[in-house]
mmCIF file of C-alpha atoms in Angstrom:
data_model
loop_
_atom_site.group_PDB
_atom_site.id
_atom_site.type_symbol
_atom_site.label_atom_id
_atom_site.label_comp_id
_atom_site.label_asym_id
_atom_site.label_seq_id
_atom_site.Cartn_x
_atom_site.Cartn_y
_atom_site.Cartn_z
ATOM 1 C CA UNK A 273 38.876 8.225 -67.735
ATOM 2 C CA UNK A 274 40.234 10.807 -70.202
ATOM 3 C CA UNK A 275 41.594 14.065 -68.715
ATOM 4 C CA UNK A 276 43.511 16.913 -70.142
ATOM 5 C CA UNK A 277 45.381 20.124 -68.270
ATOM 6 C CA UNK A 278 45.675 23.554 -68.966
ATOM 7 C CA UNK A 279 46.478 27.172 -67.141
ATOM 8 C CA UNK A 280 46.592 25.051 -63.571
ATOM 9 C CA UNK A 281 43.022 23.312 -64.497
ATOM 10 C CA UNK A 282 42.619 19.608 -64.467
ATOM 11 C CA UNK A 283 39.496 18.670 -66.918
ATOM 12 C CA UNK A 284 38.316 15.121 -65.841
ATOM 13 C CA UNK A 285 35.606 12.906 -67.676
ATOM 14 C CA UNK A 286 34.450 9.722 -66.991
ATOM 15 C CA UNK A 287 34.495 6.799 -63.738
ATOM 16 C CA UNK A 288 36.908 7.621 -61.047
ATOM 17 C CA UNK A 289 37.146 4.434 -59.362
ATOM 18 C CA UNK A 290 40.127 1.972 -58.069
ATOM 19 C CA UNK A 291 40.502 1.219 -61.407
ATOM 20 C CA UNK A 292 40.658 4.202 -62.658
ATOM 21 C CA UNK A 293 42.601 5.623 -60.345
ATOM 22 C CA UNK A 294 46.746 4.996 -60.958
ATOM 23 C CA UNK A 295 45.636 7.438 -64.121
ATOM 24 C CA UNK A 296 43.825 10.292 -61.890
ATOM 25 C CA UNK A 297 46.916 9.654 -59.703
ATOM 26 C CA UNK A 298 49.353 10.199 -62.721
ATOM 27 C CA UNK A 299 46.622 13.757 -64.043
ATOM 28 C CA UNK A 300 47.008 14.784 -60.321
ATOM 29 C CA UNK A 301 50.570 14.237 -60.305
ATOM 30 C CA UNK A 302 51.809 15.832 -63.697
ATOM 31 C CA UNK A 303 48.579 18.787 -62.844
ATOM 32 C CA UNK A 304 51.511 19.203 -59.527
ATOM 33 C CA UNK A 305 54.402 19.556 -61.323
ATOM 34 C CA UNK A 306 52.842 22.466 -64.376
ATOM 35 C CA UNK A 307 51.151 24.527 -61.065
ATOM 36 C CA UNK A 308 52.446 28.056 -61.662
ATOM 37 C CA UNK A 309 51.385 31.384 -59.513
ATOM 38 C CA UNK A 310 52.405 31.850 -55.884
ATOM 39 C CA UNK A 311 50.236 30.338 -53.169
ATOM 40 C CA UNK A 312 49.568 27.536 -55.871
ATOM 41 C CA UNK A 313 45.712 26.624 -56.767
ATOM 42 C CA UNK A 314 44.724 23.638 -58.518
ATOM 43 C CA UNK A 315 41.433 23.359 -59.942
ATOM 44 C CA UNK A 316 39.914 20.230 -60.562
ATOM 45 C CA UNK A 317 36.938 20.496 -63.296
ATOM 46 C CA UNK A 318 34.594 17.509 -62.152
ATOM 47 C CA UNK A 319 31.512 18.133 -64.629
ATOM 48 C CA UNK A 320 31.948 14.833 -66.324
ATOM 49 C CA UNK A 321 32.571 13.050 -63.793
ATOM 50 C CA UNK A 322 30.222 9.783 -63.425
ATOM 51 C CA UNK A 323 31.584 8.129 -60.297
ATOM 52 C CA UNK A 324 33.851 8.997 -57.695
ATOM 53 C CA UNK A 325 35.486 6.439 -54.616
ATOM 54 C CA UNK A 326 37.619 6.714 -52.167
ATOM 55 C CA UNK A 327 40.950 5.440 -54.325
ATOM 56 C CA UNK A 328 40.819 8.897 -56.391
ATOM 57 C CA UNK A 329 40.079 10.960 -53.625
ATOM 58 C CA UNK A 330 43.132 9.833 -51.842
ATOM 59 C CA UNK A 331 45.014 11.479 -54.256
ATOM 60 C CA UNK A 332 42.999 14.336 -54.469
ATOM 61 C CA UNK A 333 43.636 14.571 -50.561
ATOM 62 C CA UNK A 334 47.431 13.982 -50.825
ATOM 63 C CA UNK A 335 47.136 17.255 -53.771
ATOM 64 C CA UNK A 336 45.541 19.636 -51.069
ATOM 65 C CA UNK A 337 47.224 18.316 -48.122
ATOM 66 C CA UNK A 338 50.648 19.463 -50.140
ATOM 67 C CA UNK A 339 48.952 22.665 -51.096
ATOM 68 C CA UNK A 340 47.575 23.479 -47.871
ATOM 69 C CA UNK A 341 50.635 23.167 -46.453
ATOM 70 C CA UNK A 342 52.240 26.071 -48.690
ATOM 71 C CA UNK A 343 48.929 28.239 -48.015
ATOM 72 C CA UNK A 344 47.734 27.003 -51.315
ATOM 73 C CA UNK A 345 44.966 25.118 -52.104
ATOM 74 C CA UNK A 346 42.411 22.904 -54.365
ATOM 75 C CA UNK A 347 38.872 23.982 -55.765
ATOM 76 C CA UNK A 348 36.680 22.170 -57.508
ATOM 77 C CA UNK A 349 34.730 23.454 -60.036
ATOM 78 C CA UNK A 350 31.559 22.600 -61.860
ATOM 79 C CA UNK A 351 30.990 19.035 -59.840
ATOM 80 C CA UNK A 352 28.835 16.144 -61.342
ATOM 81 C CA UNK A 353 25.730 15.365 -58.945
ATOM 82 C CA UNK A 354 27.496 12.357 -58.083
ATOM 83 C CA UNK A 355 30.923 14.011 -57.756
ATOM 84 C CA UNK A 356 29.442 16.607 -54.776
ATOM 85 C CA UNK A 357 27.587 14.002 -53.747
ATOM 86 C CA UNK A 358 31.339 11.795 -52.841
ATOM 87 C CA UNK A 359 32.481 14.999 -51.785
ATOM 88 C CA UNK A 360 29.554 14.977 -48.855
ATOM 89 C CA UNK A 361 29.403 11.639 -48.046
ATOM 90 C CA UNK A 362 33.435 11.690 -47.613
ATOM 91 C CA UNK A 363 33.472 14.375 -45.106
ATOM 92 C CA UNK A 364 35.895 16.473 -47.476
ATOM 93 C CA UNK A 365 33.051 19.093 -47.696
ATOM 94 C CA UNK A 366 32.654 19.845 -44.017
ATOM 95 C CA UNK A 367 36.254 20.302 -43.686
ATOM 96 C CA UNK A 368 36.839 22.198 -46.347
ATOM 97 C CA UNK A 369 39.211 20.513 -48.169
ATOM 98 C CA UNK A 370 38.367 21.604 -51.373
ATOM 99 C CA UNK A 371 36.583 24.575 -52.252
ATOM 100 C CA UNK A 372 33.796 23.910 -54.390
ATOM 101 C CA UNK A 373 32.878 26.434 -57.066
ATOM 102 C CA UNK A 374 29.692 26.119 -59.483
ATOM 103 C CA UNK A 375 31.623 26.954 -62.838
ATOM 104 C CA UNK A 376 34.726 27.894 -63.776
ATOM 105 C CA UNK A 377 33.152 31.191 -64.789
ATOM 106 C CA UNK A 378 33.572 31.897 -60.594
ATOM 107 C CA UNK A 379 37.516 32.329 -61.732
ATOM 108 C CA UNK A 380 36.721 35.297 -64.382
ATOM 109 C CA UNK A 381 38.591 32.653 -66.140
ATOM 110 C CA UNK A 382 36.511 30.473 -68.844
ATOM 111 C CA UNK A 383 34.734 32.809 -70.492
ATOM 112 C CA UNK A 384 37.505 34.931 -71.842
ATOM 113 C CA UNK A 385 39.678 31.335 -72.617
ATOM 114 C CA UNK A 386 36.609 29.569 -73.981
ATOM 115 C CA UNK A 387 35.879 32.920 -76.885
ATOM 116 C CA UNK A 388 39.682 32.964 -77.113
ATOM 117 C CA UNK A 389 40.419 29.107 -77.938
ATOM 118 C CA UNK A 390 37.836 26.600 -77.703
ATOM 119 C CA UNK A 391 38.780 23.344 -75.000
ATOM 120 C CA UNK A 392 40.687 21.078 -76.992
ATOM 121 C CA UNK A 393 39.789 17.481 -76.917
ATOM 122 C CA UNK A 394 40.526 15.732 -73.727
ATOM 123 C CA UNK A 395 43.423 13.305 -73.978
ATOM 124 C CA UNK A 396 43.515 9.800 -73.747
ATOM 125 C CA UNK A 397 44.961 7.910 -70.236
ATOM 126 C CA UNK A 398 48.841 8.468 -71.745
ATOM 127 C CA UNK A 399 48.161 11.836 -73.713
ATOM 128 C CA UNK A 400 51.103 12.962 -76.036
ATOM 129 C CA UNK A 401 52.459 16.123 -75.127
ATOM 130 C CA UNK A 402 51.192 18.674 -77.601
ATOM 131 C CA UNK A 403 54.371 21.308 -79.077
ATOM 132 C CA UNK A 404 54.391 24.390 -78.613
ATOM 133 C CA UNK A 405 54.667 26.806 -81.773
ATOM 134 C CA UNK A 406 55.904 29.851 -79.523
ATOM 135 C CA UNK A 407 57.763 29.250 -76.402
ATOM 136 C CA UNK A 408 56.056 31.833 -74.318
ATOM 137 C CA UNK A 409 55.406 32.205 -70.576
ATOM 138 C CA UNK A 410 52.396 30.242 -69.143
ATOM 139 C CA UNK A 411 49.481 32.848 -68.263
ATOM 140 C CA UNK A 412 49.911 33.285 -64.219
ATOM 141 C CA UNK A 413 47.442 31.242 -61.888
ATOM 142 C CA UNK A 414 44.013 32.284 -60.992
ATOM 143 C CA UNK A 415 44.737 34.848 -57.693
ATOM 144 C CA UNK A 416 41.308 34.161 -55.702
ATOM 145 C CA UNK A 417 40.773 36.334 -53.133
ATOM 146 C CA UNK A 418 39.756 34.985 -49.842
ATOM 147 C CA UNK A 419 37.319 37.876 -49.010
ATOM 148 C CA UNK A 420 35.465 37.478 -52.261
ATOM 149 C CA UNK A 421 36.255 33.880 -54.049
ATOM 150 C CA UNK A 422 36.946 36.004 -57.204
ATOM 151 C CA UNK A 423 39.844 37.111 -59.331
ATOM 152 C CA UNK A 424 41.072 40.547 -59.350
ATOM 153 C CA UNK A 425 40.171 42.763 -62.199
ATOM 154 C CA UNK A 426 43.811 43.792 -62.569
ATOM 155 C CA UNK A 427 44.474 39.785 -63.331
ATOM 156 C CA UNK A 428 41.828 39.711 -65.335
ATOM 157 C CA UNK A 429 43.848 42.513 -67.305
ATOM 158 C CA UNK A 430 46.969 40.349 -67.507
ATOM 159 C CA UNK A 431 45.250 37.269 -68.104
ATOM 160 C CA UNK A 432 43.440 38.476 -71.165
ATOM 161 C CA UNK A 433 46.984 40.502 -72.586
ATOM 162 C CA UNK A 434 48.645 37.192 -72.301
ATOM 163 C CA UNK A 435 46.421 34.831 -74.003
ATOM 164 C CA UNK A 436 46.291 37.567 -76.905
ATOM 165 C CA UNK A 437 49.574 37.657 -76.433
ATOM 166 C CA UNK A 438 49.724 33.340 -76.437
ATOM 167 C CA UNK A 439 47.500 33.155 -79.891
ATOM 168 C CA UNK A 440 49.190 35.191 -82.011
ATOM 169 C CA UNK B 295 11.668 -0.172 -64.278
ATOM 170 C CA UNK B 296 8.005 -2.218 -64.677
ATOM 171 C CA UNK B 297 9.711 -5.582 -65.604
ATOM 172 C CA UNK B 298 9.774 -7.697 -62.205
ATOM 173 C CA UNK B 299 12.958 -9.181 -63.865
ATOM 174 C CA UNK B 300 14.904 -5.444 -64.039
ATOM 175 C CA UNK B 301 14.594 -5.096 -60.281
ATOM 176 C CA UNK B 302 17.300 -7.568 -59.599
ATOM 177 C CA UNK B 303 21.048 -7.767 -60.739
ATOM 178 C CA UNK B 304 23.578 -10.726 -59.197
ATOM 179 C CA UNK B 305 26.993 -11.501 -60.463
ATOM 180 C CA UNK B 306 29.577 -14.210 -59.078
ATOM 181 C CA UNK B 307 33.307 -13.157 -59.583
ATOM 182 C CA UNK B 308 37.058 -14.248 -58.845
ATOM 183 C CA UNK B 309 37.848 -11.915 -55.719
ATOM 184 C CA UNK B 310 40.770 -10.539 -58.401
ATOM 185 C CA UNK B 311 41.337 -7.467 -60.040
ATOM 186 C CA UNK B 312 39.775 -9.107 -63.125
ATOM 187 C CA UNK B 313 36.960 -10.733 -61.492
ATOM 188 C CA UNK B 314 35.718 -6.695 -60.142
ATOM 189 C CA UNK B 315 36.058 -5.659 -63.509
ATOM 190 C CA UNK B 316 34.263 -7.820 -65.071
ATOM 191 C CA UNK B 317 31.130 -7.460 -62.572
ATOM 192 C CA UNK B 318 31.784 -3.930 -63.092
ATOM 193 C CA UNK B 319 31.106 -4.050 -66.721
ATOM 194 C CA UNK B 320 28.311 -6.789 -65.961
ATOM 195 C CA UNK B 321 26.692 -4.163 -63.896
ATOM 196 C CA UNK B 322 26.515 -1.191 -65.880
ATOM 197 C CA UNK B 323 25.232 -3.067 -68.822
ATOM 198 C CA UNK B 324 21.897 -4.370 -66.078
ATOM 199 C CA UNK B 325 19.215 -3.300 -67.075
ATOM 200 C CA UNK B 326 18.501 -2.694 -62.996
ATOM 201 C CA UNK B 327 21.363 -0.481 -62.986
ATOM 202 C CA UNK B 328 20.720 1.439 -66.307
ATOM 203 C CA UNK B 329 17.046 2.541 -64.939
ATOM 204 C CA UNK B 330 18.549 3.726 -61.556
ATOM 205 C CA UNK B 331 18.444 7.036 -60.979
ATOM 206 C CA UNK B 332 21.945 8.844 -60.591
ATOM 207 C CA UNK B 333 22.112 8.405 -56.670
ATOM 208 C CA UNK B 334 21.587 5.383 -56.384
ATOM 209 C CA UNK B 335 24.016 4.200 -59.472
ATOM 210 C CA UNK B 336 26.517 6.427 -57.584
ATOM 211 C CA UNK B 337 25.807 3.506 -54.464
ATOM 212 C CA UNK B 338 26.012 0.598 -56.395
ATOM 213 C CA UNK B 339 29.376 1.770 -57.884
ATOM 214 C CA UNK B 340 30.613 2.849 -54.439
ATOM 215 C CA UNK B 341 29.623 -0.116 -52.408
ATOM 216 C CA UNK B 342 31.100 -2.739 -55.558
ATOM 217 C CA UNK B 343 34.540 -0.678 -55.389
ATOM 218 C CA UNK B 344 35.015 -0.352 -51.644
ATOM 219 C CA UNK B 345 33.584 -4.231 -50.681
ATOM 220 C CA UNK B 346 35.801 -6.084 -53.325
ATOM 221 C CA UNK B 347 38.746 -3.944 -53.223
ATOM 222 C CA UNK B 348 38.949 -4.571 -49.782
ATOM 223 C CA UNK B 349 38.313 -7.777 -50.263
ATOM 224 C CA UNK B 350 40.824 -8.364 -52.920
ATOM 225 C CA UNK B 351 43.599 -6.310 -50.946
ATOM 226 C CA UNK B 352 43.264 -7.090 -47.234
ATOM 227 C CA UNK B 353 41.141 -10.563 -47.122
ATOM 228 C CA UNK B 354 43.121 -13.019 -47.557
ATOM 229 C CA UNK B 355 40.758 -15.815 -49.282
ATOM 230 C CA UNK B 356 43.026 -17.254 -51.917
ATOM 231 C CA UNK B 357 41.285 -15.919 -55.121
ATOM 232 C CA UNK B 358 38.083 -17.241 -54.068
ATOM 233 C CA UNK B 359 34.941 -15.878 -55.242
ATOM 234 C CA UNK B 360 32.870 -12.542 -54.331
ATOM 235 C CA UNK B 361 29.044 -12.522 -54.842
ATOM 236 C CA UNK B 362 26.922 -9.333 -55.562
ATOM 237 C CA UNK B 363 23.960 -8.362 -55.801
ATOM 238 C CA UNK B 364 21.457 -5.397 -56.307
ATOM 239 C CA UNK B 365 17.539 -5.113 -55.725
ATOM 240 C CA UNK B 366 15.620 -2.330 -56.376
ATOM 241 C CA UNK B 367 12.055 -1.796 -55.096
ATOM 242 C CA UNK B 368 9.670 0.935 -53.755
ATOM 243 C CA UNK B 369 12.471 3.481 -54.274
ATOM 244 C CA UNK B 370 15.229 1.415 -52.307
ATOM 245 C CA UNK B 371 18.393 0.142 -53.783
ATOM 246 C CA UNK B 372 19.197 -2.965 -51.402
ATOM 247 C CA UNK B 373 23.103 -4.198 -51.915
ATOM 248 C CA UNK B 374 24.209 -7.639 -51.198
ATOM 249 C CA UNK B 375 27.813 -8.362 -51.171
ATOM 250 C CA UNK B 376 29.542 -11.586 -49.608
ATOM 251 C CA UNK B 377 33.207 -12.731 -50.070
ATOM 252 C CA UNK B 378 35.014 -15.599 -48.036
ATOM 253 C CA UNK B 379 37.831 -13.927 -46.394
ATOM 254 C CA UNK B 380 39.179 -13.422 -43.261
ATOM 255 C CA UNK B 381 36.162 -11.900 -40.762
ATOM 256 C CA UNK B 382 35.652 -8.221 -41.282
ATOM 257 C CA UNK B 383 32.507 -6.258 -40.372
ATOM 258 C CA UNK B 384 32.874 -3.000 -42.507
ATOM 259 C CA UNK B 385 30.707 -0.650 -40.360
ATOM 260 C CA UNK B 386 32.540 -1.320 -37.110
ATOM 261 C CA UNK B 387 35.759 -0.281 -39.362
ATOM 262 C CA UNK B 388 34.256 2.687 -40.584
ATOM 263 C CA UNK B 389 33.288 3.922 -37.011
ATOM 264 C CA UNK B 390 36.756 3.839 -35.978
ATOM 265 C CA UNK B 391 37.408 6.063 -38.834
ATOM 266 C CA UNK B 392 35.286 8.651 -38.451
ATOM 267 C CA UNK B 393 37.082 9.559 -35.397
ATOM 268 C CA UNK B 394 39.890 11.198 -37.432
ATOM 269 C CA UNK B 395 37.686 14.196 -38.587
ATOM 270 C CA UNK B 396 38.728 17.071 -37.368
ATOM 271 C CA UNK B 397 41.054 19.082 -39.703
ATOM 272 C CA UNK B 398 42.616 18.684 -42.959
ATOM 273 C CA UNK B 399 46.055 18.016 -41.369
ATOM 274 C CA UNK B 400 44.680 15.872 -39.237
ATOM 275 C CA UNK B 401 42.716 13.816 -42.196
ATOM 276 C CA UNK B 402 44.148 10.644 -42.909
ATOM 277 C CA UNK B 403 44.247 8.609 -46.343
ATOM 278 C CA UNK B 404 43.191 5.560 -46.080
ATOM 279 C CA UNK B 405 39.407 4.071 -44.761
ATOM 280 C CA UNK B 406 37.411 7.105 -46.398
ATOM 281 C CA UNK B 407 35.175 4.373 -48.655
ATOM 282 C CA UNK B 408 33.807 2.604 -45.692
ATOM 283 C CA UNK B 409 33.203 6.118 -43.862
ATOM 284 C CA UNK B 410 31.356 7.034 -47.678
ATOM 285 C CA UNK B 411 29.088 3.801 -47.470
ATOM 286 C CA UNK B 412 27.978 4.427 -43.996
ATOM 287 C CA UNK B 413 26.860 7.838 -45.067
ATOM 288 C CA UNK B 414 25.383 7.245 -47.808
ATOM 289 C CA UNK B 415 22.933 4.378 -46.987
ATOM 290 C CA UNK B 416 19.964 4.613 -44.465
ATOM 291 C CA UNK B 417 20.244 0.986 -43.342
ATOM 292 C CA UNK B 418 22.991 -0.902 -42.773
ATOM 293 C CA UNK B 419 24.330 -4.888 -42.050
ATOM 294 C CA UNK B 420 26.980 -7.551 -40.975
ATOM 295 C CA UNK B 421 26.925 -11.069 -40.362
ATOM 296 C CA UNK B 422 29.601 -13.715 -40.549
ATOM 297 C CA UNK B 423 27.793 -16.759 -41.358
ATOM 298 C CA UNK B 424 29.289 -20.240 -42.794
ATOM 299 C CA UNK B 425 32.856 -19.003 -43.159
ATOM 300 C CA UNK B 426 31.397 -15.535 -45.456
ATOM 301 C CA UNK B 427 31.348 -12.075 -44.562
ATOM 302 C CA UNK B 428 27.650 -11.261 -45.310
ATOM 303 C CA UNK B 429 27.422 -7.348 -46.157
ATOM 304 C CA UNK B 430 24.234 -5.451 -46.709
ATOM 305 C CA UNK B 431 22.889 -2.008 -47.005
ATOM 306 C CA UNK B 432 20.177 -0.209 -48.072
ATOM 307 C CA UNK B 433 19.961 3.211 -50.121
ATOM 308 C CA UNK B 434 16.947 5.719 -50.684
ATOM 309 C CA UNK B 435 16.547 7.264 -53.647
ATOM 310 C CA UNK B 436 15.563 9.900 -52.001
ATOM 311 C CA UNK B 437 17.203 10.835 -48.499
ATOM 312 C CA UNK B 438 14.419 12.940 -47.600
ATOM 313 C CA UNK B 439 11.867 10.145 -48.187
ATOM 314 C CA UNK B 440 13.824 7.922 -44.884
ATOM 315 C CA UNK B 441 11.367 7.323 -41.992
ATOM 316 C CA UNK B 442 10.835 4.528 -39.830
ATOM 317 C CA UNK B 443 7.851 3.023 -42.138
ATOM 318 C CA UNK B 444 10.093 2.938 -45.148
ATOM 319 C CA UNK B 445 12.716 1.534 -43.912
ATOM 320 C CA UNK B 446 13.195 -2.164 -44.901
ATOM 321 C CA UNK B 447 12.544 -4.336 -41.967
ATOM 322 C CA UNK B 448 14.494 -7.050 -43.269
ATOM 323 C CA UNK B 449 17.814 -6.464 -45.714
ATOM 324 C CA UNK B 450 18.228 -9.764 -46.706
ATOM 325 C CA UNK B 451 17.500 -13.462 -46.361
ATOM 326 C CA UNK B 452 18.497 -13.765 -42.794
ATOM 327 C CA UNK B 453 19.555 -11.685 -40.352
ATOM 328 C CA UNK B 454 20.121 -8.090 -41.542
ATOM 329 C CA UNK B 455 21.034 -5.857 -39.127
ATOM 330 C CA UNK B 456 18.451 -3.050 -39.678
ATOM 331 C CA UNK B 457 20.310 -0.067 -38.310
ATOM 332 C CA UNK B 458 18.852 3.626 -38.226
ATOM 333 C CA UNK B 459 21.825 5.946 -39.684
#
């Protein structure tokens, strides 16, 4: 499994299985403690996902159960064929634990961050922190409104004026 | 998948951490499992995680061994799995669990693998014979394709519990 995190987005690749799992556990877990924005949303990016069982989705479960709780939430975006198709069997679809989006596109999000700074590689299962040249404040979480599933245009606005902002 | 001899993959292992591994990797390198389409790879993964993890963590057989075992014909994925722990029919299990479905609060943690097998697989079943939990199921490729004529009458060399989902 090889994962990397940025801007509240969890990139996944590989088998998410019981073995795989005490590293999706420790993704999940330090994806938890960068969350910025108020209600917090995580967003899972599950396109290269090959597998998915039950041991992963536990923790996935414990991540929305905690962000439910603080009227935040978890949406995945961009699932594998076999990653929705966990999602059904599981149950976590008709419930509604996670919202499922087709691309991260549905955030107003990647296309502006992927023309402004191409995805770094994802890291390996103990990544190294990467330094920071400029300690600046992290752009703010995606706002999704319920009405529409889509950002507003004024946080669009401040999204874009702080990533110029972040590469110079 | 022409080749008689790529319909069928079996692998004996340690019921240990090591021993799923290693029929893990044995499995993915099949060339039963590399011609699958991504369904039913997403099965065979599923059901090997879920059976021996149980199996290693709630059993209680001593390291003993696990066999597997994967057929594919006519567009069906049978799965054969058999360990020699204590008595444990998953599907009964997984019935109980499906009880606890009503609201994300009310979702619980543990036992969503055995609720994913039942789901996922058209026919489904259980025997304890000669000390040996005896698991089988049965997968379409194709969900849509399930009726009564395709369904397998028998899942395996014995008694298989056909069982309409």
């Amino acid at each position: 499994m090889e994962y990397r995190i940025e801007n509240n987005i969890l990139w996944v690749k590989g088998k998410l299985d019981s073995s795989s799992a005490p590293d999706f556990e420790a993704a999940i877990a330090e994806l938890t403690a960068s969350l910025t924005g108020q209600p917090p949303r995580a967003v899972l990016e599950f396109s290269g996902i090959e597998t998915l069982t039950s041991a992963p989705l536990r923790a996935m479960l414990t991540l929305a159960k905690r962000l439910h709780a603080v009227s935040g939430g978890v949406l995945v975006a961009a699932p594998s064929p076999i990653a929705l198709e966990a999602l059904k069997v599981s149950g976590f679809l008709r419930l509604k634990v996670f919202q499922v989006i087709d691309s991260l596109a549905e955030l107003n999000l990647a296309p502006q961050a992927a023309a402004e700074s191409p995805p770094a590689p994802l890291a390996a299962e103990h990544p190294k922190p990467r330094p920071r040249e400029i300690e600046t404040t992290p752009p703010p979480a995606p706002t999704v409104s319920p009405a529409s599933g889509r950002a507003s245009p004024g946080f669009v606005r401040r999204l874009l004026g702080a990533l110029c902002f972040w590469k110079r | 998948m022409n080749d008689k001899s790529d319909a069928r993959f079996e692998f004996a292992a340690p019921a240990n951490r090591a021993g799923l591994a290693s029929c893990r990797a044995a499995m993915e390198k099949s060339p039963l499992y590399q011609g699958l389409s991504v369904r039913l790879r997403f099965a065979a993964d599923l059901a090997l995680d879920e059976l021996a993890t149980n199996t290693i963590k709630y059993g209680d057989c001593g390291g003993s061994r696990f066999d597997f075992s994967l057929e594919y014909s006519s567009g069906v994925l049978q799965i054969r799995y058999v360990d020699r722990g204590a008595p444990f029919d998953p599907w009964e299990h997984a019935e109980g669990e499906r009880q606890m479905l009503d609201s994300i609060e009310d979702t619980q943690i543990g036992g969503r693998g055995l609720i994913m097998m039942k789901e996922l697989c058209s026919s489904r079943g259980y025997e304890r014979r000669d000390g040996t939990n005896v698991v089988t199921l049965a997968v379409h490729e194709d969900p849509g394709d399930v009726t009564d004529e395709t369904l397998p009458r028998q899942l395996l060399k014995g008694n298989g519990i056909p069982n309409r989902k």
